[in-house]
Amino acid sequence: MEQEVKDLRRLVIKAFHMNRVVEGGENKVTADGLMTVNRSCIPEILKEEPLIEDIAVNIIPPGEHDRWTNTIMDIIPISTKVLGKLGEGITHTLTGVYLVLTGVDTEGKQTHEFGSSEGNLKEKLFLNRAGTPSEEDYIISFDVTLKAGMGQERPGPMAAHRACDKFLQLFREQLKKMKGELCTERHEYHDVARQGKKKVVIIKQVAGQGAMYDTWLFPKEPSGVEGGHSIIDMGNMPIVLTPNEYRDGMIRSMQ
Amino acid sequence: MGIGPSTKETTLHHFRDPLLDVVSADEDLDLLGVIVVGTPDDNEDKILVGTRAAVMAECMRADGVIISSDGWGNSDVDYANTCEQLGIRGIPVTGLKFSGVNGGFVVENRYLSGIKDMNKSEEGIETCVVGENNVTELDARKVTAMLKLKMRQAK
C-alpha cells in the first residue's frame, strides 16, 4: 500500500544548558548558562502551606553525592510553555540541572510508598537513566519537612509537590522570556499518522491508589502541578494522550 | 506492594520516556496515541479500568499494544487483566514490568508471553536505588521488535 504520512502537529522543545548553578542573591536563570538559587522565597511559600514545617533548598554539584538524602519523591525537569498548549507549539526547558524533591515529616517518617530511598545519595540514586540526572548534572535539592503525621497522608505529599511547583515557577517565568535563538539544543517533534503502517498504542499503567501513589495529568506548565488533575479523582479511567502531549510533560508523577 | 524506588518512573522519566521515543521514531509503525490508565484499590475497579483501556485500544483499531507499568504486586491484577482483555479482542500485546526474583506475576493468564522483565539489578530485587530498574531504550527496542513479530504472526 502506498504510504502517506499526515503531519498532525508540531512541538518544538528548546533546551538551555546550565553550566553552573550556585547560591546567589536571587532566584535567577539566564541564557548564558548561569543559575542562581536563593531561599528567600521559601517563607512566602510556607505561609500558604500549613502542612509543611520547613523546606531546605540546596545545590548539589555534579559528583558531590556523598551526602544524606531523605526519600526521593520525584525528579522534575524545569520546563515552561512559551507558545501554544501542552503538546504543540514551543516549550523551553533547562538541561544540566534537575530538581530532586525529597520528603520526611517532623517525626522522621519518610514520605514513601513501597520501599524508600533515604540514605547516602550516592548509593540511592542511579544516574544516567531517562528519569534521573546524569553524572554531569546539577541537582537542586528541595527537601520538605512535613508536619507530624503528614508524611504519608495524601494532603502532605501533595503540599510538597505544590510548594516545589511554586518555587520552580519563579524560574519558569524567566525561562519563558529567553530568546529562542540562544538555545543550546532544538528538538522538533511531529505527531504523524503513518497511514498503511501497523497501528500501535502504548498503554502506560500508572499509580492511582493514594498518597505517594498518585499521578497527575493536564497541568498548565510542562511537568507542573498547578491546574493538574489526579488520576485517582478521575476514577483511574483510561485517558488518551497524543505522543506530543505525553512528551511535553503532561504527566506529573506524584509517587 | 506497589511502586518501589528502583522501578518508579519520575516526572523526568515521563518527559523523556525511552518507550515513547523508540515507538514514535519507528517508521514501520503508526503510533495512534498513549493511553494512561490508573491502578485503583478495589478489585472490581481494577478490572473495569483495564477493560476500558482495552476497549479504547480496540476502538482506535490498534493492530498491537505495548503496555508498561512501573508498579508490581497488586497492580499485576490490573496489568494481567488488561493483557487478557486485549488478547481476547485479538490484539497482540507485549510489554514491560518488573519481575526479578520476587515480583513475578501474582496472577497469570495465557496472554502474558510478550511481557518482559525490566529488572536490571544483579540480585533481581527492589533495590531502593532510584532509577536502577527503570525501563531503558534497550528494553523499549526489545518489546517493540517483539510486537512487530507478534503482529506479523497474527495475520
Short mmCIF file of C-alpha atoms in Angstrom, two decimals:
data_model
loop_
_atom_site.label_atom_id
_atom_site.label_comp_id
_atom_site.label_asym_id
_atom_site.label_seq_id
_atom_site.Cartn_x
_atom_site.Cartn_y
_atom_site.Cartn_z
CA MET A 1 0.00 0.00 0.00
CA GLU A 2 1.20 3.49 -0.80
CA GLN A 3 2.30 5.10 2.41
CA GLU A 4 1.04 8.51 3.24
CA VAL A 5 2.34 10.48 6.17
CA LYS A 6 -0.04 13.02 7.56
CA ASP A 7 1.53 15.67 9.78
CA LEU A 8 -0.89 16.47 12.59
CA ARG A 9 1.05 18.98 14.67
CA ARG A 10 4.48 20.15 15.67
CA LEU A 11 6.12 20.56 19.04
CA VAL A 12 9.46 22.33 19.37
CA ILE A 13 11.44 21.87 22.58
CA LYS A 14 14.32 24.30 23.02
CA ALA A 15 16.84 23.46 25.71
CA PHE A 16 19.02 25.96 27.54
CA HIS A 17 22.01 24.35 29.17
CA MET A 18 23.11 25.43 32.63
CA ASN A 19 26.88 25.29 33.10
CA ARG A 20 26.82 26.49 36.66
CA VAL A 21 24.24 26.53 39.43
CA VAL A 22 25.23 28.46 42.55
CA GLU A 23 23.71 30.11 45.58
CA GLY A 24 23.15 33.77 44.95
CA GLY A 25 21.25 36.85 45.98
CA GLU A 26 18.18 35.96 43.92
CA ASN A 27 16.46 33.16 42.04
CA LYS A 28 17.69 33.83 38.55
CA VAL A 29 18.33 31.92 35.38
CA THR A 30 19.94 33.33 32.25
CA ALA A 31 20.55 32.00 28.75
CA ASP A 32 24.32 32.28 29.25
CA GLY A 33 24.16 29.18 31.45
CA LEU A 34 24.23 30.58 34.97
CA MET A 35 21.53 29.83 37.51
CA THR A 36 21.44 31.33 40.98
CA VAL A 37 19.25 29.97 43.74
CA ASN A 38 18.12 31.77 46.85
CA ARG A 39 15.98 30.55 49.70
CA SER A 40 14.37 33.92 50.41
CA CYS A 41 11.18 32.88 48.60
CA ILE A 42 10.60 29.95 50.97
CA PRO A 43 8.91 31.82 53.89
CA GLU A 44 6.31 33.13 51.41
CA ILE A 45 5.64 29.58 50.16
CA LEU A 46 5.45 28.25 53.73
CA LYS A 47 2.74 30.81 54.59
CA GLU A 48 0.42 29.16 52.06
CA GLU A 49 1.20 25.58 53.06
CA PRO A 50 0.13 24.88 56.66
CA LEU A 51 1.05 21.20 56.39
CA ILE A 52 4.72 21.99 55.76
CA GLU A 53 7.03 22.66 58.69
CA ASP A 54 10.11 23.66 56.73
CA ILE A 55 11.79 23.46 53.32
CA ALA A 56 15.54 23.25 52.75
CA VAL A 57 16.88 24.19 49.32
CA ASN A 58 20.39 23.06 48.48
CA ILE A 59 22.50 22.86 45.37
CA ILE A 60 24.28 19.57 44.82
CA PRO A 61 27.08 19.96 42.27
CA PRO A 62 27.97 17.04 39.95
CA GLY A 63 29.97 14.36 41.74
CA GLU A 64 29.19 15.61 45.23
CA HIS A 65 26.66 12.95 46.08
CA ASP A 66 28.32 11.67 49.24
CA ARG A 67 25.65 13.18 51.50
CA TRP A 68 22.43 12.31 53.30
CA THR A 69 19.14 12.35 51.43
CA ASN A 70 15.61 11.87 52.61
CA THR A 71 13.50 9.58 50.43
CA ILE A 72 13.26 10.81 46.84
CA MET A 73 9.65 11.58 45.94
CA ASP A 74 10.25 12.82 42.41
CA ILE A 75 12.79 14.19 39.94
CA ILE A 76 11.49 17.08 37.91
CA PRO A 77 12.69 18.88 34.78
CA ILE A 78 12.36 22.66 34.71
CA SER A 79 10.27 23.49 31.65
CA THR A 80 7.76 26.10 30.58
CA LYS A 81 5.32 26.71 27.78
CA VAL A 82 6.27 29.61 25.52
CA LEU A 83 3.76 29.23 22.73
CA GLY A 84 0.62 27.07 22.50
CA LYS A 85 -0.66 24.44 24.89
CA LEU A 86 0.99 21.22 26.08
CA GLY A 87 1.67 19.01 23.08
CA GLU A 88 2.13 21.70 20.45
CA GLY A 89 3.94 24.97 19.90
CA ILE A 90 7.13 25.83 21.75
CA THR A 91 8.48 24.65 25.10
CA HIS A 92 11.64 25.87 26.79
CA THR A 93 13.47 23.54 29.15
CA LEU A 94 16.70 23.60 31.16
CA THR A 95 19.36 20.94 30.80
CA GLY A 96 22.26 20.41 33.17
CA VAL A 97 20.05 20.90 36.21
CA TYR A 98 17.09 18.95 37.65
CA LEU A 99 15.09 19.31 40.83
CA VAL A 100 15.01 16.42 43.28
CA LEU A 101 12.05 16.54 45.66
CA THR A 102 12.54 14.72 48.95
CA GLY A 103 10.30 14.45 51.99
CA VAL A 104 10.07 13.46 55.62
CA ASP A 105 7.86 14.53 58.49
CA THR A 106 8.93 16.04 61.82
CA GLU A 107 8.69 12.60 63.43
CA GLY A 108 11.19 11.20 60.95
CA LYS A 109 8.63 9.28 58.90
CA GLN A 110 9.82 9.20 55.30
CA THR A 111 7.41 10.20 52.53
CA HIS A 112 7.42 6.97 50.60
CA GLU A 113 5.06 4.31 49.42
CA PHE A 114 6.56 0.87 48.95
CA GLY A 115 10.26 0.95 49.83
CA SER A 116 12.04 4.21 50.49
CA SER A 117 15.30 5.68 49.27
CA GLU A 118 16.64 7.69 52.20
CA GLY A 119 20.33 7.24 52.94
CA ASN A 120 23.56 8.26 51.25
CA LEU A 121 22.60 9.91 47.95
CA LYS A 122 25.49 8.32 46.04
CA GLU A 123 24.11 4.88 46.95
CA LYS A 124 20.45 5.75 46.49
CA LEU A 125 20.36 7.40 43.07
CA PHE A 126 21.19 5.53 39.85
CA LEU A 127 22.47 8.18 37.45
CA ASN A 128 22.13 8.46 33.67
CA ARG A 129 18.67 6.93 33.35
CA ALA A 130 15.90 8.68 31.44
CA GLY A 131 14.32 9.56 34.75
CA THR A 132 17.43 10.51 36.72
CA PRO A 133 20.15 13.18 36.32
CA SER A 134 23.42 12.36 34.56
CA GLU A 135 26.74 12.47 36.40
CA GLU A 136 27.37 15.92 34.91
CA ASP A 137 24.10 17.47 36.05
CA TYR A 138 23.49 19.79 38.96
CA ILE A 139 20.74 18.84 41.38
CA ILE A 140 18.57 21.35 43.19
CA SER A 141 17.55 19.52 46.34
CA PHE A 142 14.11 20.63 47.54
CA ASP A 143 13.79 18.89 50.86
CA VAL A 144 10.40 19.22 52.51
CA THR A 145 9.75 18.55 56.19
CA LEU A 146 6.04 17.96 56.70
CA LYS A 147 4.16 18.48 59.95
CA ALA A 148 3.97 15.49 62.29
CA GLY A 149 1.99 12.59 60.86
CA MET A 150 1.63 14.18 57.37
CA GLY A 151 4.45 12.22 55.72
CA GLN A 152 2.18 9.52 54.41
CA GLU A 153 -1.25 11.14 54.28
CA ARG A 154 -2.39 12.29 50.86
CA PRO A 155 -2.53 16.07 51.59
CA GLY A 156 1.08 16.07 52.87
CA PRO A 157 2.92 14.92 49.74
CA MET A 158 0.51 17.00 47.64
CA ALA A 159 1.52 20.11 49.59
CA ALA A 160 5.19 19.23 49.00
CA HIS A 161 4.61 18.95 45.23
CA ARG A 162 2.66 22.20 45.20
CA ALA A 163 5.36 24.08 47.14
CA CYS A 164 8.03 22.80 44.80
CA ASP A 165 5.93 23.86 41.80
CA LYS A 166 5.63 27.41 43.16
CA PHE A 167 9.40 27.54 43.59
CA LEU A 168 10.02 26.33 40.05
CA GLN A 169 7.53 28.82 38.63
CA LEU A 170 9.97 31.61 39.60
CA PHE A 171 12.45 30.13 37.13
CA ARG A 172 9.81 29.21 34.54
CA GLU A 173 8.73 32.85 34.24
CA GLN A 174 12.31 33.82 33.32
CA LEU A 175 12.79 30.80 31.06
CA LYS A 176 9.66 31.82 29.12
CA LYS A 177 11.27 35.11 28.16
CA MET A 178 14.59 33.71 26.96
CA LYS A 179 15.32 34.36 23.30
CA GLY A 180 14.69 31.14 21.41
CA GLU A 181 17.72 31.59 19.17
CA LEU A 182 20.03 31.41 22.20
CA CYS A 183 19.03 27.81 22.95
CA THR A 184 21.74 25.15 23.15
CA GLU A 185 19.59 22.36 21.67
CA ARG A 186 16.50 22.38 19.50
CA HIS A 187 14.26 19.32 19.09
CA GLU A 188 11.33 19.14 16.75
CA TYR A 189 8.64 16.50 17.23
CA HIS A 190 5.73 15.80 14.92
CA ASP A 191 2.59 13.84 15.70
CA VAL A 192 2.20 11.92 12.46
CA ALA A 193 -0.30 9.45 11.08
CA ARG A 194 1.63 6.90 9.04
CA GLN A 195 -1.24 5.58 7.00
CA GLY A 196 -0.86 1.99 5.83
CA LYS A 197 1.53 1.07 8.65
CA LYS A 198 0.71 -1.16 11.63
CA LYS A 199 -1.28 0.82 14.15
CA VAL A 200 0.14 0.68 17.65
CA VAL A 201 -0.97 2.03 21.01
CA ILE A 202 1.19 2.42 24.11
CA ILE A 203 -0.59 1.76 27.41
CA LYS A 204 1.06 3.25 30.49
CA GLN A 205 -0.33 1.79 33.69
CA VAL A 206 0.34 4.35 36.40
CA ALA A 207 -0.08 4.82 40.14
CA GLY A 208 -3.55 5.63 41.39
CA GLN A 209 -4.12 4.45 44.93
CA GLY A 210 -3.39 7.33 47.28
CA ALA A 211 -0.60 9.27 48.93
CA MET A 212 2.75 8.74 47.15
CA TYR A 213 0.86 6.53 44.72
CA ASP A 214 -0.78 9.13 42.53
CA THR A 215 -0.37 10.50 39.01
CA TRP A 216 -1.46 13.93 37.84
CA LEU A 217 -2.28 14.96 34.29
CA PHE A 218 -3.09 18.13 32.37
CA PRO A 219 -1.02 20.71 34.29
CA LYS A 220 -0.70 24.23 32.89
CA GLU A 221 3.09 24.06 32.69
CA PRO A 222 5.10 21.07 31.38
CA SER A 223 5.78 18.61 34.23
CA GLY A 224 3.96 21.02 36.56
CA VAL A 225 1.36 20.71 39.27
CA GLU A 226 -0.90 23.77 39.02
CA GLY A 227 -4.03 23.11 37.00
CA GLY A 228 -3.45 19.37 37.05
CA HIS A 229 -5.94 16.60 37.83
CA SER A 230 -5.28 13.48 39.84
CA ILE A 231 -5.95 10.21 38.06
CA ILE A 232 -7.48 9.00 41.34
CA ASP A 233 -10.05 11.78 41.19
CA MET A 234 -10.77 10.81 37.58
CA GLY A 235 -11.64 7.29 38.74
CA ASN A 236 -8.37 5.87 37.35
CA MET A 237 -10.13 5.68 33.97
CA PRO A 238 -8.03 5.44 30.81
CA ILE A 239 -7.15 8.71 29.11
CA VAL A 240 -5.65 9.07 25.63
CA LEU A 241 -2.78 11.45 25.04
CA THR A 242 -1.13 12.30 21.74
CA PRO A 243 2.56 11.36 21.65
CA ASN A 244 3.48 15.05 21.73
CA GLU A 245 1.22 15.76 24.70
CA TYR A 246 2.91 12.94 26.57
CA ARG A 247 6.46 14.12 25.76
CA ASP A 248 5.61 17.73 26.57
CA GLY A 249 5.29 16.96 30.29
CA MET A 250 1.59 16.11 30.53
CA ILE A 251 2.27 13.70 33.39
CA ARG A 252 3.36 14.59 36.89
CA SER A 253 4.45 11.58 38.86
CA MET A 254 3.11 12.03 42.40
CA GLN A 255 4.53 8.83 43.81
CA MET B 1 3.20 -3.74 47.37
CA GLY B 2 3.07 -1.00 44.80
CA ILE B 3 5.80 1.13 43.31
CA GLY B 4 9.32 0.95 44.70
CA PRO B 5 12.12 3.49 44.26
CA SER B 6 14.04 1.44 41.69
CA THR B 7 11.10 0.97 39.31
CA LYS B 8 9.19 4.20 39.81
CA GLU B 9 9.03 6.48 36.81
CA THR B 10 9.77 10.04 37.81
CA THR B 11 8.26 13.09 36.14
CA LEU B 12 11.60 13.42 34.32
CA HIS B 13 11.22 9.85 33.04
CA HIS B 14 7.82 10.66 31.54
CA PHE B 15 9.28 13.82 29.96
CA ARG B 16 11.93 11.80 28.12
CA ASP B 17 10.37 8.33 28.07
CA PRO B 18 12.51 5.90 26.02
CA LEU B 19 9.47 3.74 25.17
CA LEU B 20 7.71 6.67 23.51
CA ASP B 21 10.92 7.73 21.73
CA VAL B 22 11.51 4.28 20.26
CA VAL B 23 7.92 3.61 19.15
CA SER B 24 7.25 7.09 17.76
CA ALA B 25 10.51 7.11 15.78
CA ASP B 26 9.81 3.72 14.17
CA GLU B 27 8.74 4.42 10.59
CA ASP B 28 7.19 0.96 10.25
CA LEU B 29 4.62 1.83 12.91
CA ASP B 30 1.74 4.27 13.12
CA LEU B 31 1.62 5.29 16.78
CA LEU B 32 -2.00 6.20 17.46
CA GLY B 33 -1.54 7.55 20.98
CA VAL B 34 -0.66 6.84 24.57
CA ILE B 35 -3.36 5.52 26.89
CA VAL B 36 -2.70 6.39 30.53
CA VAL B 37 -4.64 4.19 32.93
CA GLY B 38 -4.62 4.19 36.71
CA THR B 39 -4.47 1.35 39.22
CA PRO B 40 -7.38 1.54 41.67
CA ASP B 41 -7.51 -0.15 45.04
CA ASP B 42 -10.70 -2.05 44.58
CA ASN B 43 -10.58 -5.30 42.65
CA GLU B 44 -13.72 -4.67 40.60
CA ASP B 45 -12.43 -1.23 39.68
CA LYS B 46 -9.11 -2.73 38.61
CA ILE B 47 -10.92 -4.99 36.15
CA LEU B 48 -13.13 -2.11 34.99
CA VAL B 49 -10.42 0.44 34.15
CA GLY B 50 -8.13 -2.10 32.45
CA THR B 51 -11.02 -3.42 30.38
CA ARG B 52 -11.92 0.14 29.33
CA ALA B 53 -8.29 0.64 28.24
CA ALA B 54 -8.52 -2.49 26.08
CA VAL B 55 -11.86 -1.35 24.62
CA MET B 56 -10.29 2.02 23.87
CA ALA B 57 -7.42 0.34 22.01
CA GLU B 58 -9.93 -1.74 20.02
CA CYS B 59 -11.99 1.36 19.13
CA MET B 60 -8.78 3.05 17.99
CA ARG B 61 -8.37 -0.02 15.71
CA ALA B 62 -4.97 -0.85 17.16
CA ASP B 63 -3.12 -3.72 15.48
CA GLY B 64 -0.94 -4.09 18.56
CA VAL B 65 -0.31 -2.71 22.03
CA ILE B 66 2.78 -2.20 24.18
CA ILE B 67 1.92 -1.99 27.87
CA SER B 68 4.28 -0.74 30.54
CA SER B 69 3.95 -0.40 34.31
CA ASP B 70 6.34 0.84 36.97
CA GLY B 71 4.47 -0.95 39.75
CA TRP B 72 4.12 -4.59 40.71
CA GLY B 73 2.33 -6.71 43.26
CA ASN B 74 -1.36 -5.86 43.50
CA SER B 75 -1.16 -3.81 40.29
CA ASP B 76 -0.37 -7.08 38.47
CA VAL B 77 -4.09 -7.77 38.70
CA ASP B 78 -4.71 -4.67 36.59
CA TYR B 79 -1.85 -5.47 34.25
CA ALA B 80 -2.72 -9.12 33.63
CA ASN B 81 -6.39 -8.28 33.10
CA THR B 82 -5.60 -5.56 30.56
CA CYS B 83 -3.38 -8.01 28.65
CA GLU B 84 -6.14 -10.61 28.74
CA GLN B 85 -8.78 -8.14 27.57
CA LEU B 86 -6.55 -7.14 24.67
CA GLY B 87 -5.86 -10.80 23.93
CA ILE B 88 -9.48 -11.86 23.74
CA ARG B 89 -10.08 -8.95 21.36
CA GLY B 90 -7.37 -10.38 19.10
CA ILE B 91 -4.92 -7.53 19.72
CA PRO B 92 -1.32 -8.73 20.17
CA VAL B 93 0.38 -7.31 23.24
CA THR B 94 3.94 -7.05 24.50
CA GLY B 95 5.16 -5.07 27.46
CA LEU B 96 7.42 -4.33 30.37
CA LYS B 97 7.01 -4.97 34.05
CA PHE B 98 9.29 -5.63 37.00
CA SER B 99 9.55 -9.29 37.98
CA GLY B 100 13.08 -10.04 39.21
CA VAL B 101 13.08 -12.87 41.72
CA ASN B 102 10.21 -11.73 43.91
CA GLY B 103 7.96 -9.73 41.58
CA GLY B 104 6.65 -12.44 39.26
CA PHE B 105 3.02 -12.09 38.25
CA VAL B 106 0.72 -12.58 41.22
CA VAL B 107 -1.97 -13.61 38.74
CA GLU B 108 -1.40 -15.20 35.36
CA ASN B 109 -3.22 -15.90 32.10
CA ARG B 110 -2.38 -17.02 28.56
CA TYR B 111 -1.77 -13.54 27.17
CA LEU B 112 1.43 -12.68 29.05
CA SER B 113 4.01 -14.33 26.77
CA GLY B 114 5.18 -10.97 25.37
CA ILE B 115 5.83 -9.36 28.74
CA LYS B 116 9.49 -8.75 29.50
CA ASP B 117 11.08 -8.30 32.92
CA MET B 118 12.64 -4.86 33.33
CA ASN B 119 14.77 -5.87 36.31
CA LYS B 120 18.38 -4.65 35.99
CA SER B 121 19.71 -5.40 39.46
CA GLU B 122 22.01 -8.39 39.90
CA GLU B 123 20.03 -9.73 42.83
CA GLY B 124 16.73 -9.34 40.98
CA ILE B 125 15.16 -7.30 43.74
CA GLU B 126 13.68 -3.91 44.54
CA THR B 127 17.00 -2.31 45.46
CA CYS B 128 15.56 1.01 46.70
CA VAL B 129 18.03 2.80 44.39
CA VAL B 130 16.07 5.39 42.43
CA GLY B 131 16.08 4.65 38.69
CA GLU B 132 18.05 1.38 38.84
CA ASN B 133 15.34 -0.90 37.46
CA ASN B 134 13.77 1.69 35.14
CA VAL B 135 12.85 0.96 31.54
CA THR B 136 15.72 1.79 29.16
CA GLU B 137 15.96 2.28 25.41
CA LEU B 138 17.15 -1.32 25.01
CA ASP B 139 14.04 -2.63 26.83
CA ALA B 140 11.88 -0.48 24.58
CA ARG B 141 13.58 -1.80 21.44
CA LYS B 142 13.09 -5.40 22.54
CA VAL B 143 9.36 -5.13 23.20
CA THR B 144 8.84 -3.12 20.02
CA ALA B 145 10.61 -5.79 17.96
CA MET B 146 8.61 -8.48 19.78
CA LEU B 147 5.35 -6.70 18.99
CA LYS B 148 6.23 -6.42 15.31
CA LEU B 149 6.81 -10.17 15.23
CA LYS B 150 3.55 -10.90 17.05
CA MET B 151 1.60 -8.62 14.71
CA ARG B 152 3.06 -10.44 11.70
CA GLN B 153 2.12 -13.82 13.19
CA ALA B 154 -1.37 -12.58 13.98
CA LYS B 155 -2.10 -12.05 10.28
#
